[in-house]
Amino acid sequence: MFGVYAPGTSASHLTYFGLFALQHRGQESAGICASDGETATVFKELGLVPQVFNEDILAALEGPLAIGHTRYSTTGSPKWQNAQPVFRQVGDRSLALAHNGNLTNTVDLAAEVDLDDVTDSEVLIEHLARKAEEHGPDFRLEEALFGLLPRLEGAFSLVIMDQRHVVGVRDPHGFRPLCLGRLAEGWVLASETAALDIVGAEFVRELEPGEMIEISESGIQSSFPFGEATAPRLCVFEFVYFARPDSRLHDRYIHGARLQMGRILAAEQPVEADVVVPVPESGIPAAQGFSAASGIPYADGLVKNRYVGRTFIEPNQLLRDRGIRVKLNPIRSTLEGQRVVLVDDSIVRGSTTRKLVAMVRQAGAREVHLRISSPPYRHPCFYGMDTSDATKLLAARMSVDEIAEHVDADTLGYLSLAGLLDATGSAERGFCTACLSGVYPTAIPDGLTKFSLEHA
């Protein structure tokens, strides 16, 4: 997500570049809503940011105020109707909303406004639209949010706008990141600090869990609509996989944390081998750390086609399977005859890992020792990852030894949860580790799935 209020600028162009920096977080669709102070205009489409937008489209999105979104579907199908920002026009009032995370009480909230076959983001914007209809000219976005936000459960970082205001919100646990940056002309909200860098904004700080920031011509105003603070629970997978290595979370660059994951992994799961090879891209820092700590030489053994997206966040298994066949190609001269330590960030469904090991063996590797820079992913996530079906999680069905046999690795070693938290350098701040530990910070309704509100 990205939001900007910067008088004298083209906010849509700034948002385009911000979304370009955040493309790794979602590749199904992209959208921008911009306002000139009187009229808000939204454009969204399936595809990558540079496929969706061109100069003519951006020029039509006029004004100094905008929000944008790149989508990775964790609620609802990957179809145009579910692209964001979601938008409502109520009289002369325009409302747009972008959401990162998953609500867990969507079914109840949807029933209140008689909605089905929608996403949790559509439910949120509908609640705001109903408030706008109810209050008419007296509607104030800030007041409506103070009434709505405490009723939401689950994970939600939000950027919201009307014609004259941009609002950023983090849920009381802060499951998903959101940061504040400053431009010479105004202010920026972004899911990651790397998006601030690309538009030349100075990083100010992360929003606190439970904080709401309103940006308007009056400047910025911070408030806490949820009341008492709750324990912060940033998703630990932001450090493992989601965030860019050049982004900062908890005052630490992700790259440094991933290097340390590799160092600790080498100490916890030692092995005799000839070469350490990363699985690009998020496995690279951990492999470098593993090599430095173990003394085993590091070498590139897999070449990534940089024009292919992340296979983990593709919307269905068919596309994941096709993706891995064109995403990576082995370097035989690195692998042939070698005892290879293959370092990756995680094993979720296992199909990608199995193909990777086979690819390395076909390139002549004598042994393949798989090392994973996070613990076994055993439990479904309901807070913003597309893994709500436990039956598809390999570690939920198999032991470590069984997984090693399944993927045809000579040995398999995972980083411990204690090691992962230690590597972040900020374990005292609190993380959500539900997918690794099975400990959920909030109540999860029975039968909650990605498609809870969609018709079969």
Coordinates of C-alpha atoms in Angstrom, one line a residue:
M1 CA 0.0 0.0 0.0
F2 CA 1.0 3.6 -0.6
G3 CA -0.6 6.9 0.2
V4 CA 0.6 10.5 -0.4
Y5 CA -0.6 14.0 0.4
A6 CA 1.8 16.5 -1.3
P7 CA 0.4 19.8 -2.6
G8 CA 2.0 21.0 -5.8
T9 CA 2.9 17.4 -7.0
S10 CA 1.3 14.8 -9.1
A11 CA 0.4 12.3 -6.4
S12 CA -0.5 9.6 -8.9
H13 CA 3.0 9.6 -10.3
L14 CA 4.5 9.4 -6.9
T15 CA 2.1 6.6 -6.0
Y16 CA 3.1 4.7 -9.2
F17 CA 6.7 4.7 -8.2
G18 CA 5.8 3.7 -4.7
L19 CA 3.8 0.8 -5.9
F20 CA 6.6 -0.2 -8.3
A21 CA 8.9 -0.5 -5.2
L22 CA 6.2 -2.6 -3.5
Q23 CA 5.5 -4.9 -6.5
H24 CA 7.0 -7.9 -4.6
R25 CA 4.1 -7.7 -2.1
G26 CA 1.4 -8.5 -4.7
Q27 CA 1.3 -9.2 -8.4
E28 CA -2.3 -9.9 -9.2
S29 CA -3.6 -6.4 -9.7
A30 CA -2.7 -2.8 -9.1
G31 CA -4.7 0.4 -8.6
I32 CA -4.5 4.1 -7.7
C33 CA -7.2 6.6 -6.6
A34 CA -6.3 10.3 -6.8
S35 CA -8.0 13.5 -5.9
D36 CA -7.6 17.1 -6.9
G37 CA -9.5 18.2 -3.8
E38 CA -12.9 18.1 -5.4
T39 CA -13.1 15.0 -7.6
A40 CA -11.6 11.6 -6.9
T41 CA -10.7 9.2 -9.7
V42 CA -9.8 5.6 -9.5
F43 CA -8.2 3.2 -12.0
K44 CA -7.3 -0.4 -11.3
E45 CA -6.7 -3.5 -13.4
L46 CA -5.3 -7.0 -13.2
G47 CA -1.6 -7.2 -13.8
L48 CA 1.7 -5.7 -12.7
V49 CA 2.1 -2.0 -12.0
P50 CA 3.8 -1.1 -15.3
Q51 CA 1.2 -3.2 -17.2
V52 CA -1.7 -1.5 -15.5
F53 CA -0.5 2.1 -15.8
N54 CA 0.9 4.3 -18.5
E55 CA 1.5 8.0 -18.8
D56 CA -1.9 8.8 -20.2
I57 CA -3.7 7.0 -17.3
L58 CA -1.5 8.7 -14.7
A59 CA -2.1 12.1 -16.3
A60 CA -5.8 11.6 -15.9
L61 CA -5.4 10.8 -12.2
E62 CA -5.0 14.4 -11.2
G63 CA -4.3 16.0 -7.9
P64 CA -1.9 16.1 -4.9
L65 CA -3.6 13.3 -3.0
A66 CA -3.6 9.6 -3.8
I67 CA -3.5 6.1 -2.5
G68 CA -2.5 2.9 -4.2
H69 CA -2.4 -0.9 -3.8
T70 CA -0.8 -4.0 -5.3
R71 CA -2.8 -7.1 -4.6
Y72 CA -1.9 -10.6 -3.4
S73 CA -5.3 -12.3 -2.7
T74 CA -5.7 -13.6 0.8
T75 CA -9.5 -13.0 0.8
G76 CA -11.5 -13.6 -2.3
S77 CA -10.4 -14.7 -5.8
P78 CA -7.8 -13.0 -8.0
K79 CA -10.4 -11.3 -10.2
W80 CA -10.9 -7.7 -11.3
Q81 CA -13.8 -7.1 -9.0
N82 CA -11.5 -7.7 -6.0
A83 CA -8.7 -5.3 -7.2
Q84 CA -8.0 -2.3 -4.9
P85 CA -8.4 0.4 -3.9
V86 CA -12.1 -0.3 -3.3
F87 CA -14.2 2.8 -4.0
R88 CA -17.6 4.3 -3.2
Q89 CA -19.2 7.5 -4.3
V90 CA -21.9 8.7 -1.8
G91 CA -23.4 11.9 -3.1
D92 CA -20.5 14.3 -3.5
R93 CA -18.4 12.3 -1.1
S94 CA -15.7 9.9 -2.5
L95 CA -14.2 7.2 -0.4
A96 CA -11.4 4.8 -1.3
L97 CA -9.6 2.2 0.8
A98 CA -6.6 -0.1 0.4
H99 CA -6.0 -3.0 2.8
N100 CA -3.1 -5.2 3.8
G101 CA -4.0 -8.2 6.0
N102 CA -7.1 -10.2 6.7
L103 CA -10.1 -9.5 8.9
T104 CA -11.3 -12.5 10.9
N105 CA -14.8 -11.3 11.6
T106 CA -15.7 -10.4 8.0
V107 CA -18.8 -12.7 7.9
D108 CA -20.4 -10.9 10.8
L109 CA -19.6 -7.5 9.5
A110 CA -20.8 -8.4 6.0
A111 CA -24.1 -9.6 7.4
E112 CA -24.7 -6.2 9.0
V113 CA -24.7 -4.6 5.6
D114 CA -26.3 -7.5 3.6
L115 CA -23.2 -8.3 1.5
D116 CA -21.9 -11.6 0.2
D117 CA -19.6 -12.6 -2.6
V118 CA -17.2 -9.9 -1.6
T119 CA -13.8 -9.4 0.1
D120 CA -13.2 -8.0 3.6
S121 CA -12.0 -4.8 2.0
E122 CA -15.4 -4.4 0.3
V123 CA -17.1 -4.9 3.6
L124 CA -15.0 -2.1 5.2
I125 CA -15.7 0.4 2.5
E126 CA -19.4 -0.4 2.5
H127 CA -19.6 0.3 6.3
L128 CA -17.9 3.7 5.7
A129 CA -20.3 4.4 2.8
R130 CA -23.3 3.7 4.9
K131 CA -22.0 6.1 7.5
A132 CA -21.6 8.7 4.8
E133 CA -25.2 8.2 3.7
E134 CA -26.4 8.4 7.2
H135 CA -24.6 11.7 8.1
G136 CA -24.8 13.4 4.8
P137 CA -22.9 16.7 4.7
D138 CA -21.9 16.3 8.3
F139 CA -20.0 13.1 7.6
R140 CA -16.4 13.2 8.9
L141 CA -14.1 10.4 7.9
E142 CA -12.1 10.5 11.1
E143 CA -15.3 10.2 13.2
A144 CA -16.6 7.3 11.1
L145 CA -13.3 5.4 11.5
F146 CA -13.4 5.9 15.3
G147 CA -16.7 4.2 15.3
L148 CA -15.8 1.4 12.9
L149 CA -12.2 0.5 13.7
P150 CA -12.7 -0.9 17.2
R151 CA -15.2 -3.4 15.8
L152 CA -12.6 -5.0 13.4
E153 CA -10.9 -8.2 14.3
G154 CA -7.8 -9.7 12.8
A155 CA -5.0 -8.1 10.8
F156 CA -5.4 -4.8 9.0
S157 CA -3.1 -2.0 7.9
L158 CA -5.2 0.5 5.9
V159 CA -4.8 3.6 3.8
I160 CA -8.0 5.4 3.3
M161 CA -8.9 8.7 1.5
D162 CA -11.7 11.1 0.7
Q163 CA -11.2 14.1 -1.6
R164 CA -9.2 16.0 1.0
H165 CA -7.7 13.6 3.5
V166 CA -5.4 10.5 3.6
V167 CA -5.6 8.3 6.6
G168 CA -3.3 5.4 7.6
V169 CA -4.2 2.8 10.2
R170 CA -2.5 -0.2 11.9
D171 CA -4.5 -2.7 13.8
P172 CA -3.9 -2.9 17.6
H173 CA -1.4 -5.8 17.2
G174 CA 0.4 -4.3 14.2
F175 CA 0.4 -7.5 12.3
R176 CA 1.2 -5.8 9.0
P177 CA 3.7 -2.9 8.6
L178 CA 3.0 0.7 7.7
C179 CA 5.4 3.6 7.9
L180 CA 5.4 7.4 7.6
G181 CA 7.7 9.4 5.4
R182 CA 8.2 13.1 4.7
L183 CA 8.5 14.9 1.4
A184 CA 9.5 18.5 1.0
E185 CA 5.9 19.1 -0.2
G186 CA 4.0 16.8 2.2
W187 CA 3.7 13.3 3.6
V188 CA 3.8 9.6 2.5
L189 CA 2.4 6.4 3.9
A190 CA 3.9 3.1 2.7
S191 CA 4.0 -0.6 3.6
E192 CA 7.8 -0.6 3.5
T193 CA 10.6 2.0 3.8
A194 CA 12.0 1.0 0.3
A195 CA 8.9 2.7 -1.2
L196 CA 9.8 5.9 0.6
D197 CA 13.3 5.8 -0.8
I198 CA 12.2 5.5 -4.5
V199 CA 10.1 8.8 -4.2
G200 CA 12.8 10.6 -2.2
A201 CA 10.8 10.7 1.1
E202 CA 12.6 10.8 4.4
F203 CA 11.7 8.0 6.8
V204 CA 10.0 9.4 9.9
R205 CA 8.9 6.3 11.8
E206 CA 6.7 3.2 11.7
L207 CA 3.1 3.7 12.8
E208 CA 2.5 2.3 16.2
P209 CA 0.2 -0.7 16.6
G210 CA -3.3 0.7 17.0
E211 CA -2.4 4.1 15.7
M212 CA -4.3 6.2 13.1
I213 CA -2.7 9.1 11.3
E214 CA -4.7 11.6 9.3
I215 CA -3.0 13.8 6.7
S216 CA -4.6 16.9 5.3
E217 CA -3.8 20.5 4.5
S218 CA -3.6 21.0 8.3
G219 CA -0.6 18.6 8.5
I220 CA -0.7 15.3 10.3
Q221 CA -2.7 14.2 13.3
S222 CA -2.1 11.0 15.3
S223 CA -4.7 9.3 17.4
F224 CA -5.4 5.8 18.9
P225 CA -9.0 4.8 18.2
F226 CA -8.7 1.3 19.8
G227 CA -8.2 2.5 23.4
E228 CA -5.7 0.5 25.5
A229 CA -2.6 -0.8 23.8
T230 CA -2.3 -4.5 23.1
A231 CA 0.8 -6.6 22.7
P232 CA 2.5 -5.9 19.3
R233 CA 2.6 -8.9 17.0
L234 CA 4.3 -7.9 13.7
C235 CA 4.2 -10.9 11.3
V236 CA 7.6 -12.6 11.6
F237 CA 7.4 -13.6 8.0
E238 CA 8.0 -10.0 7.0
F239 CA 11.6 -10.7 8.1
V240 CA 11.7 -14.1 6.6
Y241 CA 10.2 -13.5 3.2
F242 CA 7.7 -10.6 2.5
A243 CA 9.8 -7.5 3.0
R244 CA 12.5 -6.2 0.6
P245 CA 16.0 -6.7 2.0
D246 CA 16.6 -2.9 1.7
S247 CA 13.6 -2.1 3.8
R248 CA 13.7 -1.4 7.6
L249 CA 11.5 -2.9 10.3
H250 CA 11.9 -2.4 14.0
D251 CA 14.9 -0.2 13.2
R252 CA 16.8 -3.0 11.5
Y253 CA 17.4 -3.6 7.8
I254 CA 15.9 -6.9 6.6
H255 CA 19.1 -7.8 4.8
G256 CA 21.0 -7.8 8.1
A257 CA 18.4 -9.9 9.8
R258 CA 18.5 -12.5 7.0
L259 CA 22.3 -12.7 7.2
Q260 CA 22.1 -13.4 10.9
M261 CA 19.4 -16.1 10.2
G262 CA 22.0 -17.8 8.0
R263 CA 24.7 -17.6 10.6
I264 CA 22.5 -19.1 13.3
L265 CA 21.3 -21.7 10.9
A266 CA 24.9 -22.8 10.3
A267 CA 25.5 -23.2 14.0
E268 CA 22.2 -25.1 14.6
Q269 CA 22.3 -27.3 11.5
P270 CA 25.9 -27.9 10.5
V271 CA 26.8 -30.1 7.6
E272 CA 29.9 -31.2 5.6
A273 CA 29.7 -29.8 2.1
D274 CA 31.6 -28.2 -0.7
V275 CA 29.5 -25.2 -1.6
V276 CA 26.6 -23.1 -0.3
V277 CA 24.1 -22.1 -2.9
P278 CA 21.1 -19.8 -2.4
V279 CA 17.6 -20.0 -3.8
P280 CA 17.2 -16.5 -5.2
E281 CA 16.1 -13.9 -4.1
S282 CA 15.1 -14.1 -0.4
G283 CA 17.5 -17.1 0.2
I284 CA 20.6 -15.1 -0.8
P285 CA 21.4 -13.2 2.5
A286 CA 20.8 -16.4 4.6
A287 CA 23.1 -18.4 2.3
Q288 CA 25.8 -15.7 2.7
G289 CA 25.4 -15.8 6.4
F290 CA 25.6 -19.6 6.4
S291 CA 28.7 -19.6 4.3
A292 CA 30.4 -17.0 6.5
A293 CA 29.7 -18.9 9.7
S294 CA 30.4 -22.4 8.4
G295 CA 33.5 -21.6 6.2
I296 CA 31.9 -23.4 3.3
P297 CA 32.4 -21.4 0.1
Y298 CA 29.4 -19.5 -1.3
A299 CA 28.5 -19.6 -5.0
D300 CA 25.6 -18.8 -7.2
G301 CA 24.2 -22.0 -8.5
L302 CA 20.7 -20.9 -9.7
V303 CA 20.1 -18.0 -12.1
K304 CA 16.7 -16.3 -11.7
N305 CA 14.7 -14.9 -14.6
R306 CA 14.0 -11.5 -13.1
Y307 CA 10.9 -11.0 -15.2
V308 CA 9.1 -13.9 -13.5
G309 CA 7.1 -13.1 -10.3
R310 CA 7.3 -14.8 -6.9
T311 CA 5.9 -18.3 -7.2
F312 CA 4.8 -18.4 -3.5
I313 CA 2.2 -15.6 -4.0
E314 CA 0.8 -16.8 -7.3
P315 CA -3.0 -17.4 -6.9
N316 CA -3.2 -21.1 -7.6
Q317 CA -1.0 -24.2 -7.7
L318 CA -1.0 -24.6 -11.5
L319 CA 0.6 -21.2 -11.9
R320 CA 3.1 -22.0 -9.1
D321 CA 4.1 -25.2 -10.9
R322 CA 4.5 -23.4 -14.2
G323 CA 6.3 -20.5 -12.6
I324 CA 9.1 -22.6 -11.1
R325 CA 9.9 -24.1 -14.5
V326 CA 10.7 -20.8 -16.0
K327 CA 11.9 -18.9 -12.9
L328 CA 15.2 -20.6 -12.2
N329 CA 17.9 -22.3 -14.2
P330 CA 20.9 -24.1 -12.7
I331 CA 24.6 -23.3 -13.3
R332 CA 26.1 -26.7 -13.9
S333 CA 29.7 -25.6 -13.4
T334 CA 28.8 -24.7 -9.8
L335 CA 26.8 -27.8 -9.0
E336 CA 28.3 -30.7 -10.9
G337 CA 30.0 -33.2 -8.6
Q338 CA 29.6 -31.1 -5.5
R339 CA 28.1 -31.6 -2.1
V340 CA 25.6 -28.7 -2.1
V341 CA 24.0 -26.8 0.8
L342 CA 20.9 -25.4 -0.8
V343 CA 19.6 -22.5 1.3
D344 CA 16.0 -21.2 1.1
D345 CA 13.8 -19.0 3.3
S346 CA 10.9 -21.5 3.8
I347 CA 9.0 -24.5 2.7
V348 CA 5.3 -23.9 2.6
R349 CA 3.5 -26.3 0.2
G350 CA 6.6 -28.1 -0.8
S351 CA 6.0 -28.4 -4.6
T352 CA 8.6 -25.7 -5.4
T353 CA 11.2 -27.2 -3.1
R354 CA 10.8 -30.6 -4.6
K355 CA 11.4 -29.3 -8.1
L356 CA 14.4 -27.2 -6.9
V357 CA 16.1 -30.2 -5.4
A358 CA 15.4 -32.2 -8.6
M359 CA 16.8 -29.4 -10.7
V360 CA 20.1 -29.3 -8.7
R361 CA 20.5 -33.0 -8.9
Q362 CA 19.9 -33.0 -12.6
A363 CA 22.7 -30.4 -12.9
G364 CA 25.1 -33.0 -11.4
A365 CA 25.1 -32.3 -7.6
R366 CA 26.5 -35.3 -5.7
E367 CA 24.6 -34.5 -2.5
V368 CA 21.9 -31.9 -1.7
H369 CA 21.6 -30.7 1.9
L370 CA 18.6 -28.5 2.3
R371 CA 18.8 -25.7 4.9
I372 CA 15.8 -23.5 5.7
S373 CA 16.2 -20.1 7.4
S374 CA 12.9 -20.3 9.3
P375 CA 11.1 -23.1 11.3
P376 CA 8.7 -25.6 9.8
Y377 CA 5.6 -23.9 8.5
R378 CA 3.0 -26.1 10.2
H379 CA -0.1 -23.9 10.9
P380 CA -2.5 -21.9 8.7
C381 CA -2.3 -18.1 8.6
F382 CA -5.4 -16.0 8.9
Y383 CA -3.7 -12.6 9.1
G384 CA -2.5 -11.9 5.5
M385 CA -0.9 -14.9 3.9
D386 CA -2.7 -17.3 1.5
T387 CA -2.2 -20.4 3.6
S388 CA -5.5 -20.8 5.5
D389 CA -5.9 -24.4 4.3
A390 CA -3.7 -26.5 6.7
T391 CA -4.1 -29.6 4.5
K392 CA -1.8 -27.9 1.9
L393 CA 1.0 -27.2 4.3
L394 CA 3.7 -29.8 4.0
A395 CA 5.0 -29.6 7.6
A396 CA 1.5 -30.0 8.9
R397 CA 1.4 -33.5 7.5
M398 CA 5.0 -34.7 7.7
S399 CA 7.9 -34.8 10.1
V400 CA 11.3 -33.2 9.1
D401 CA 12.6 -36.6 8.1
E402 CA 9.5 -37.3 6.0
I403 CA 9.8 -33.9 4.3
A404 CA 13.5 -34.6 3.5
E405 CA 12.5 -37.9 1.8
H406 CA 9.6 -36.2 0.0
V407 CA 11.7 -33.5 -1.6
D408 CA 14.6 -36.0 -2.1
A409 CA 17.2 -34.0 0.0
D410 CA 20.1 -35.9 1.6
T411 CA 19.5 -33.9 4.8
L412 CA 17.1 -31.2 5.9
G413 CA 17.6 -28.7 8.6
Y414 CA 15.4 -25.8 9.8
L415 CA 16.3 -22.7 11.8
S416 CA 14.7 -22.8 15.3
L417 CA 12.1 -20.4 16.3
A418 CA 14.4 -19.0 19.0
G419 CA 17.1 -18.6 16.4
L420 CA 14.7 -16.7 14.1
L421 CA 13.6 -14.3 16.8
D422 CA 17.2 -13.8 17.9
A423 CA 18.2 -12.9 14.3
T424 CA 15.7 -10.1 14.1
G425 CA 17.5 -8.3 16.9
S426 CA 14.1 -7.1 18.2
A427 CA 12.4 -10.1 19.7
E428 CA 11.3 -8.1 22.7
R429 CA 9.0 -6.0 20.5
G430 CA 6.8 -9.0 19.9
F431 CA 6.0 -11.0 16.8
C432 CA 3.1 -13.1 15.5
T433 CA 4.6 -16.6 15.0
A434 CA 1.2 -18.4 14.5
C435 CA 2.2 -20.1 11.3
L436 CA 5.3 -21.6 13.0
S437 CA 4.1 -22.0 16.6
G438 CA 0.3 -22.5 16.4
V439 CA -0.2 -19.7 18.9
Y440 CA -2.7 -17.2 17.5
P441 CA -2.9 -13.7 19.0
T442 CA -6.6 -13.4 18.3
A443 CA -9.6 -15.7 18.2
I444 CA -10.1 -17.5 14.9
P445 CA -13.7 -18.4 13.9
D446 CA -14.3 -22.0 12.9
G447 CA -14.3 -22.7 9.1
L448 CA -12.6 -19.4 8.2
T449 CA -11.1 -19.6 4.7
K450 CA -10.0 -17.3 1.9
F451 CA -13.4 -17.8 0.2
S452 CA -15.7 -17.4 3.2
L453 CA -17.9 -14.8 1.5
E454 CA -17.7 -16.0 -2.1
H455 CA -20.2 -18.2 -3.8
A456 CA -19.0 -21.6 -4.8

